[in-house]
Short mmCIF file of C-alpha atoms in Angstrom, two decimals:
data_model
loop_
_atom_site.label_atom_id
_atom_site.label_comp_id
_atom_site.label_asym_id
_atom_site.label_seq_id
_atom_site.Cartn_x
_atom_site.Cartn_y
_atom_site.Cartn_z
CA UNK A 25 -0.05 -0.07 -0.12
CA UNK A 26 1.20 3.36 -0.89
CA UNK A 27 1.94 5.05 2.58
CA UNK A 28 0.76 8.18 1.62
CA UNK A 29 -2.31 7.12 -0.10
CA UNK A 30 -5.74 7.26 1.79
CA UNK A 31 -7.95 4.26 1.47
CA UNK A 32 -10.74 4.38 -1.01
CA UNK A 33 -14.39 3.69 0.11
CA UNK A 34 -14.52 0.68 -2.37
CA UNK A 35 -11.05 -0.69 -0.76
CA UNK A 36 -12.63 -0.45 2.91
CA UNK A 37 -15.76 -2.07 1.58
CA UNK A 38 -13.68 -4.89 0.19
CA UNK A 39 -11.69 -5.33 3.25
CA UNK A 40 -14.68 -5.44 5.58
CA UNK A 41 -16.58 -8.02 3.32
CA UNK A 42 -13.14 -10.17 3.40
CA UNK A 43 -13.59 -13.67 4.72
CA UNK A 44 -10.86 -16.35 5.66
CA UNK A 45 -10.70 -18.95 2.79
CA UNK A 46 -10.08 -22.04 4.99
CA UNK A 47 -9.83 -23.68 8.31
CA UNK A 48 -6.71 -25.15 9.67
CA UNK A 49 -6.23 -28.84 10.12
CA UNK A 50 -5.89 -28.35 13.82
CA UNK A 51 -9.11 -26.52 14.07
CA UNK A 52 -10.96 -29.27 12.36
CA UNK A 53 -9.20 -31.68 14.42
CA UNK A 54 -10.43 -29.76 17.46
CA UNK A 55 -14.13 -30.02 16.09
CA UNK A 56 -13.92 -33.64 15.32
CA UNK A 57 -13.27 -34.17 19.19
CA UNK A 58 -15.83 -31.73 20.22
CA UNK A 59 -18.49 -33.05 18.11
CA UNK A 60 -17.71 -36.73 19.55
CA UNK A 61 -18.13 -35.05 23.11
CA UNK A 62 -21.64 -33.36 21.93
CA UNK A 63 -22.82 -36.66 20.32
CA UNK A 64 -22.61 -38.16 23.99
CA UNK A 65 -24.74 -35.32 25.48
CA UNK A 66 -27.70 -35.04 23.00
CA UNK A 67 -29.65 -31.74 22.99
CA UNK A 68 -31.72 -31.55 25.72
CA UNK A 69 -34.76 -29.41 26.38
CA UNK A 70 -34.09 -26.85 29.10
CA UNK A 71 -35.08 -28.67 32.22
CA UNK A 72 -37.46 -26.63 34.31
CA UNK A 73 -36.51 -27.08 38.14
CA UNK A 74 -38.23 -29.74 40.18
CA UNK A 75 -40.09 -27.41 42.23
CA UNK A 76 -41.89 -25.75 39.08
CA UNK A 77 -45.43 -27.96 39.26
CA UNK A 78 -45.42 -27.31 43.04
CA UNK A 79 -45.04 -23.79 42.70
CA UNK A 80 -47.76 -23.62 39.81
CA UNK A 81 -50.25 -25.47 41.91
CA UNK A 82 -49.73 -23.15 44.75
CA UNK A 83 -50.21 -20.03 42.38
CA UNK A 84 -53.61 -21.71 40.99
CA UNK A 85 -54.76 -22.58 44.53
CA UNK A 86 -54.16 -19.12 45.70
CA UNK A 87 -56.02 -17.49 42.71
CA UNK A 88 -58.92 -19.78 43.41
CA UNK A 89 -59.11 -18.62 46.80
CA UNK A 90 -58.74 -14.92 45.88
CA UNK A 91 -61.54 -15.58 43.35
CA UNK A 92 -63.94 -17.15 45.88
CA UNK A 93 -63.51 -15.11 48.98
CA UNK A 94 -62.95 -11.75 47.20
CA UNK A 95 -60.70 -10.23 50.14
CA UNK A 96 -60.26 -7.02 48.46
CA UNK A 97 -64.09 -6.36 48.59
CA UNK A 98 -65.22 -5.27 51.87
CA UNK A 99 -68.79 -6.43 52.67
CA UNK A 100 -71.23 -3.37 53.37
CA UNK A 101 -71.74 -2.57 56.98
CA UNK A 102 -75.53 -3.10 57.46
CA UNK A 103 -76.99 -0.21 59.47
CA UNK A 104 -78.41 -0.68 63.18
CA UNK A 105 -82.11 -0.91 62.63
CA UNK A 106 -83.96 2.07 64.24
CA UNK A 107 -87.26 1.77 65.24
CA UNK A 108 -89.92 4.21 66.18
CA UNK A 109 -90.48 4.95 70.00
CA UNK A 110 -94.23 4.14 69.37
CA UNK A 111 -93.06 0.25 69.11
CA UNK A 112 -91.24 0.48 72.69
CA UNK A 113 -94.38 -0.87 74.63
CA UNK A 114 -94.55 -3.74 72.18
CA UNK A 115 -90.97 -4.68 72.58
CA UNK A 116 -91.48 -4.74 76.28
CA UNK A 117 -94.48 -6.90 76.06
CA UNK A 118 -92.60 -9.16 73.70
CA UNK A 119 -89.78 -9.69 76.19
CA UNK A 120 -92.37 -10.56 79.05
CA UNK A 121 -94.49 -12.96 76.98
CA UNK A 122 -91.31 -14.72 75.52
CA UNK A 123 -90.67 -15.89 78.76
CA UNK A 124 -94.23 -16.98 79.75
CA UNK A 125 -95.15 -20.66 79.79
CA UNK A 126 -97.06 -21.50 77.15
CA UNK A 127 -100.94 -21.92 78.00
CA UNK A 128 -101.66 -24.74 75.29
CA UNK A 129 -99.56 -27.77 74.77
CA UNK A 130 -97.95 -27.79 71.21
CA UNK A 131 -100.24 -30.14 69.71
CA UNK A 132 -103.44 -27.93 70.59
CA UNK A 133 -101.35 -24.62 69.56
CA UNK A 134 -100.35 -26.04 66.30
CA UNK A 135 -104.23 -26.89 65.42
CA UNK A 136 -105.32 -23.39 66.69
CA UNK A 137 -102.83 -21.63 64.30
CA UNK A 138 -104.12 -23.78 61.42
CA UNK A 139 -107.66 -22.69 62.01
CA UNK A 140 -109.15 -20.64 59.14
CA UNK A 141 -109.26 -17.05 60.51
CA UNK A 142 -112.90 -16.56 58.58
CA UNK A 143 -114.68 -19.67 58.98
CA UNK A 144 -117.10 -20.04 56.28
CA UNK A 145 -120.69 -19.55 57.34
CA UNK A 146 -121.89 -22.74 55.67
CA UNK A 147 -119.82 -24.94 58.08
CA UNK A 148 -122.31 -26.46 60.71
CA UNK A 149 -122.31 -25.17 64.06
CA UNK A 150 -121.76 -27.67 66.90
CA UNK B 7 -12.62 -18.87 -3.03
CA UNK B 8 -15.21 -20.36 -5.03
CA UNK B 9 -17.06 -21.90 -2.03
CA UNK B 10 -16.90 -18.46 -0.43
CA UNK B 11 -18.40 -16.67 -3.61
CA UNK B 12 -21.04 -19.17 -3.88
CA UNK B 13 -21.83 -18.89 -0.13
CA UNK B 14 -21.95 -15.17 -0.56
CA UNK B 15 -24.32 -15.46 -3.51
CA UNK B 16 -26.76 -17.70 -1.61
CA UNK B 17 -26.61 -15.55 1.39
CA UNK B 18 -27.30 -12.17 -0.77
CA UNK B 19 -29.99 -14.45 -2.36
CA UNK B 20 -31.64 -15.44 1.12
CA UNK B 21 -31.24 -12.06 2.40
CA UNK B 22 -32.96 -10.54 -0.43
CA UNK B 23 -35.78 -12.99 -0.52
CA UNK B 24 -36.63 -12.46 3.20
CA UNK B 25 -35.86 -8.62 3.21
CA UNK B 26 -39.76 -8.00 3.10
CA UNK B 27 -39.93 -9.26 6.60
CA UNK B 28 -39.81 -6.25 8.88
CA UNK B 29 -41.20 -7.42 12.47
CA UNK B 30 -38.25 -9.33 13.88
CA UNK B 31 -40.66 -10.78 16.65
CA UNK B 32 -42.87 -12.65 14.23
CA UNK B 33 -42.51 -16.19 13.14
CA UNK B 34 -41.02 -16.04 9.65
CA UNK B 35 -40.84 -18.67 6.99
CA UNK B 36 -37.33 -19.51 6.65
CA UNK B 37 -36.99 -22.23 4.18
CA UNK B 38 -33.02 -22.13 4.58
CA UNK B 39 -31.35 -25.56 5.04
CA UNK B 40 -29.73 -24.11 8.40
CA UNK B 41 -33.05 -23.68 10.09
CA UNK B 42 -34.29 -27.31 9.06
CA UNK B 43 -30.86 -28.49 10.22
CA UNK B 44 -31.10 -26.96 13.44
CA UNK B 45 -34.45 -28.64 13.96
CA UNK B 46 -32.51 -31.80 13.32
CA UNK B 47 -29.76 -31.27 15.46
CA UNK B 48 -32.60 -30.63 18.25
CA UNK B 49 -33.96 -34.17 17.33
CA UNK B 50 -30.45 -35.68 17.72
CA UNK B 51 -29.22 -35.81 14.37
CA UNK B 52 -25.45 -35.57 14.68
CA UNK B 53 -25.01 -35.08 10.71
CA UNK B 54 -27.32 -31.97 10.96
CA UNK B 55 -24.70 -30.53 13.19
CA UNK B 56 -22.11 -30.97 11.01
CA UNK B 57 -23.88 -29.41 8.23
CA UNK B 58 -24.35 -26.33 10.28
CA UNK B 59 -20.59 -26.34 11.40
CA UNK B 60 -19.75 -26.75 7.54
CA UNK B 61 -22.05 -23.63 6.42
CA UNK B 62 -21.22 -21.34 9.11
CA UNK B 63 -17.51 -21.99 10.46
CA UNK B 64 -15.89 -19.72 7.80
CA UNK B 65 -18.40 -16.79 8.34
CA UNK B 66 -17.88 -17.24 12.18
CA UNK B 67 -14.11 -17.48 12.22
CA UNK B 68 -13.77 -14.43 9.83
CA UNK B 69 -16.14 -12.33 12.19
CA UNK B 70 -13.88 -13.38 15.46
CA UNK B 71 -10.77 -12.96 13.65
CA UNK B 72 -11.65 -9.34 12.33
CA UNK B 73 -13.07 -8.34 15.79
CA UNK B 74 -10.13 -9.81 17.97
CA UNK B 75 -7.23 -9.84 15.84
CA UNK B 76 -6.36 -13.37 17.00
CA UNK B 77 -6.70 -16.55 15.21
CA UNK B 78 -6.40 -18.74 18.20
CA UNK B 79 -9.14 -16.92 20.03
CA UNK B 80 -11.46 -16.69 17.13
CA UNK B 81 -11.26 -20.63 16.74
CA UNK B 82 -12.12 -20.87 20.32
CA UNK B 83 -14.87 -18.69 20.13
CA UNK B 84 -16.23 -20.35 16.96
CA UNK B 85 -16.21 -23.55 18.61
CA UNK B 86 -17.92 -22.36 21.43
CA UNK B 87 -20.71 -21.09 19.37
CA UNK B 88 -21.42 -24.48 18.12
CA UNK B 89 -21.33 -25.80 21.67
CA UNK B 90 -23.74 -23.09 22.53
CA UNK B 91 -25.88 -23.82 19.36
CA UNK B 92 -26.03 -27.52 20.40
CA UNK B 93 -27.00 -26.82 23.85
CA UNK B 94 -30.03 -24.70 23.08
CA UNK B 95 -31.05 -26.59 19.53
CA UNK B 96 -34.01 -28.05 21.74
CA UNK B 97 -35.33 -24.83 22.57
CA UNK B 98 -34.74 -23.31 18.96
CA UNK B 99 -37.87 -21.65 17.79
CA UNK B 100 -37.45 -20.14 14.14
CA UNK B 101 -38.95 -16.81 14.91
CA UNK B 102 -36.15 -14.97 13.12
CA UNK B 103 -33.54 -15.97 10.60
CA UNK B 104 -31.09 -18.28 11.59
CA UNK B 105 -28.20 -15.77 10.70
CA UNK B 106 -29.82 -13.58 13.74
CA UNK B 107 -30.03 -16.33 16.07
CA UNK B 108 -26.43 -17.30 15.28
CA UNK B 109 -24.87 -14.02 15.42
CA UNK B 110 -26.73 -13.20 18.39
CA UNK B 111 -24.70 -16.08 20.11
CA UNK B 112 -21.63 -14.86 18.54
CA UNK B 113 -22.08 -11.15 19.40
CA UNK B 114 -22.64 -12.25 23.15
CA UNK B 115 -19.41 -14.32 23.04
CA UNK B 116 -17.74 -11.19 21.34
CA UNK B 117 -18.70 -9.07 24.37
CA UNK B 118 -17.77 -11.33 27.24
CA UNK B 119 -14.34 -11.55 25.34
CA UNK B 120 -13.98 -7.93 25.28
CA UNK B 121 -14.84 -7.77 28.81
CA UNK B 122 -12.35 -10.49 29.51
CA UNK B 123 -9.48 -9.58 27.89
CA UNK B 124 -7.37 -6.70 29.01
CA UNK B 125 -4.86 -6.58 26.46
CA UNK B 126 -3.47 -9.73 24.27
CA UNK B 127 -1.30 -9.50 21.69
CA UNK B 128 -2.78 -9.87 18.12
CA UNK B 129 -1.68 -12.86 16.33
CA UNK B 130 -2.61 -12.09 12.70
CA UNK B 131 -2.98 -14.78 10.08
CA UNK B 132 -1.11 -14.61 6.70
CA UNK B 133 -2.89 -11.94 4.49
CA UNK B 134 -3.15 -14.95 1.72
CA UNK B 135 -5.57 -16.34 4.11
CA UNK B 136 -8.36 -13.98 2.94
CA UNK B 137 -10.47 -14.51 0.05
CA UNK B 138 -9.85 -11.24 -1.62
CA UNK B 139 -5.94 -11.56 -1.59
CA UNK B 140 -4.48 -13.69 -4.60
CA UNK B 141 -3.43 -16.98 -3.17
CA UNK B 142 0.02 -17.07 -4.87
CA UNK B 143 2.74 -16.16 -2.55
CA UNK B 144 4.33 -12.77 -3.59
CA UNK B 145 1.71 -11.85 -6.12
CA UNK B 146 -0.34 -9.51 -4.26
CA UNK B 147 2.42 -7.55 -2.08
CA UNK B 148 0.33 -4.27 -1.96
CA UNK B 149 -2.62 -6.10 -0.94
CA UNK B 150 -0.83 -8.04 1.72
CA UNK B 151 0.24 -4.68 3.17
CA UNK B 152 -3.20 -3.32 2.93
CA UNK B 153 -4.37 -5.95 4.81
CA UNK B 154 -2.06 -5.71 7.43
CA UNK B 155 -2.80 -2.04 7.76
CA UNK B 156 -6.70 -2.73 7.61
CA UNK B 157 -6.63 -5.08 10.59
CA UNK B 158 -4.55 -3.06 12.82
CA UNK B 159 -6.58 -0.23 12.03
CA UNK B 160 -9.78 -2.25 12.93
CA UNK B 161 -8.27 -3.16 16.44
CA UNK B 162 -7.72 0.42 17.47
CA UNK B 163 -11.46 0.89 16.77
CA UNK B 164 -13.67 0.96 19.77
CA UNK B 165 -15.44 -2.56 19.98
CA UNK B 166 -18.79 -0.83 19.74
CA UNK B 167 -18.05 -0.22 15.93
CA UNK B 168 -16.37 -3.30 15.01
CA UNK B 169 -19.16 -5.43 15.48
CA UNK B 170 -21.61 -3.45 13.36
CA UNK B 171 -19.35 -2.95 10.58
CA UNK B 172 -18.58 -6.70 10.29
CA UNK B 173 -22.21 -7.91 10.73
CA UNK B 174 -23.11 -5.53 7.81
CA UNK B 175 -20.54 -5.70 5.67
CA UNK B 176 -18.64 -9.13 6.15
CA UNK B 177 -21.63 -11.48 7.02
CA UNK B 178 -24.04 -9.29 4.84
CA UNK B 179 -26.88 -8.93 7.37
CA UNK B 180 -29.36 -5.99 6.62
CA UNK B 181 -29.82 -3.03 8.95
CA UNK B 182 -33.04 -4.79 10.55
CA UNK B 183 -31.38 -7.73 11.21
CA UNK B 184 -27.92 -6.61 12.65
CA UNK B 185 -29.90 -4.00 14.66
CA UNK B 186 -31.94 -7.17 16.29
CA UNK B 187 -28.41 -8.88 16.96
CA UNK B 188 -27.04 -5.88 18.61
CA UNK B 189 -30.11 -5.09 20.34
CA UNK B 190 -30.08 -1.13 19.21
CA UNK B 191 -32.30 0.54 16.89
CA UNK B 192 -31.91 0.95 13.12
CA UNK B 193 -31.04 4.58 13.69
CA UNK B 194 -28.56 3.85 16.29
CA UNK B 195 -26.65 1.35 13.76
CA UNK B 196 -26.74 3.61 11.15
CA UNK B 197 -24.70 6.35 13.31
CA UNK B 198 -22.44 3.73 14.47
CA UNK B 199 -21.64 2.56 10.89
CA UNK B 200 -21.23 5.95 9.76
CA UNK B 201 -19.08 7.04 12.52
CA UNK B 202 -17.06 3.64 12.49
CA UNK B 203 -16.17 3.77 8.75
CA UNK B 204 -14.86 7.44 8.96
CA UNK B 205 -12.84 6.47 12.00
CA UNK B 206 -11.49 3.23 10.16
CA UNK B 207 -10.42 5.40 7.53
CA UNK B 208 -8.64 7.84 9.65
CA UNK B 209 -6.66 4.99 11.34
CA UNK B 210 -5.61 3.45 8.33
CA UNK B 211 -4.45 6.79 7.07
CA UNK B 212 -2.52 7.14 10.55
CA UNK B 213 -1.01 3.67 10.57
CA UNK B 214 0.18 4.10 6.78
#
């Protein structure tokens, strides 16, 4: 190369595009050895770690729990029922009667409860 | 020489045929023998691995030699590419051109080598080893000198310029493919190529 000549663009292109013609016998021998080793270790699909199925199952179970229980949605607080003061007497009476002994035995009480409220006039009187 | 020219021709043909593909992430119909061979390697076909080696050993050796300036290191890394290729064959999916996959491995190895080596003496090969220099000894003295200057200048370039220049011009990858290998945008690649060529020329002028 001329010591004072700047390389042309074509020269740079050609140099950059150049490739080696051949390999060396030593390289080919190394490849044969390597190929022999690779033959003994067949290409295997990358193994997933042994804990992978357990982790996947735990994830699915956790998702199911979330879906079922919705822990992120807080239940609406039910307001305390407020009653009119007019009912106070009724509630007091209910408390007293709740503790009272039934006047009728259970069989007669059920029978009375199932009697029609408005008996038909055609029913024979005793 | 003939085999190199034939390879270059088919590589250009294949590149042109597939150049309409723009989306790297999408599966492509790669009808090349290399892709089929890779699938056969995954199935345990030893002959397919040899096919891949015969097809790609010189492009890889040339790439690593130009990038590192050491023939011994270039041979080591070329063999390492085939070890990794074999190891990843079972997981290989032809979602991009095979050359993109191959030079992605090669570029990763090259970056590791850049990090590993502080300063290693260059181990130049004889200029006649390259396909553009006449094989007859003494017939291309000027070209042999040019080769020496070029390789020295190339090694003076920062590594970030070397790989893009080689992928595009030596390996004949197109811009989208080279950008995918380097994991950079096409615009960044164009900037690197422009600056790299300018620097290379300056270095060659300085050395001469």
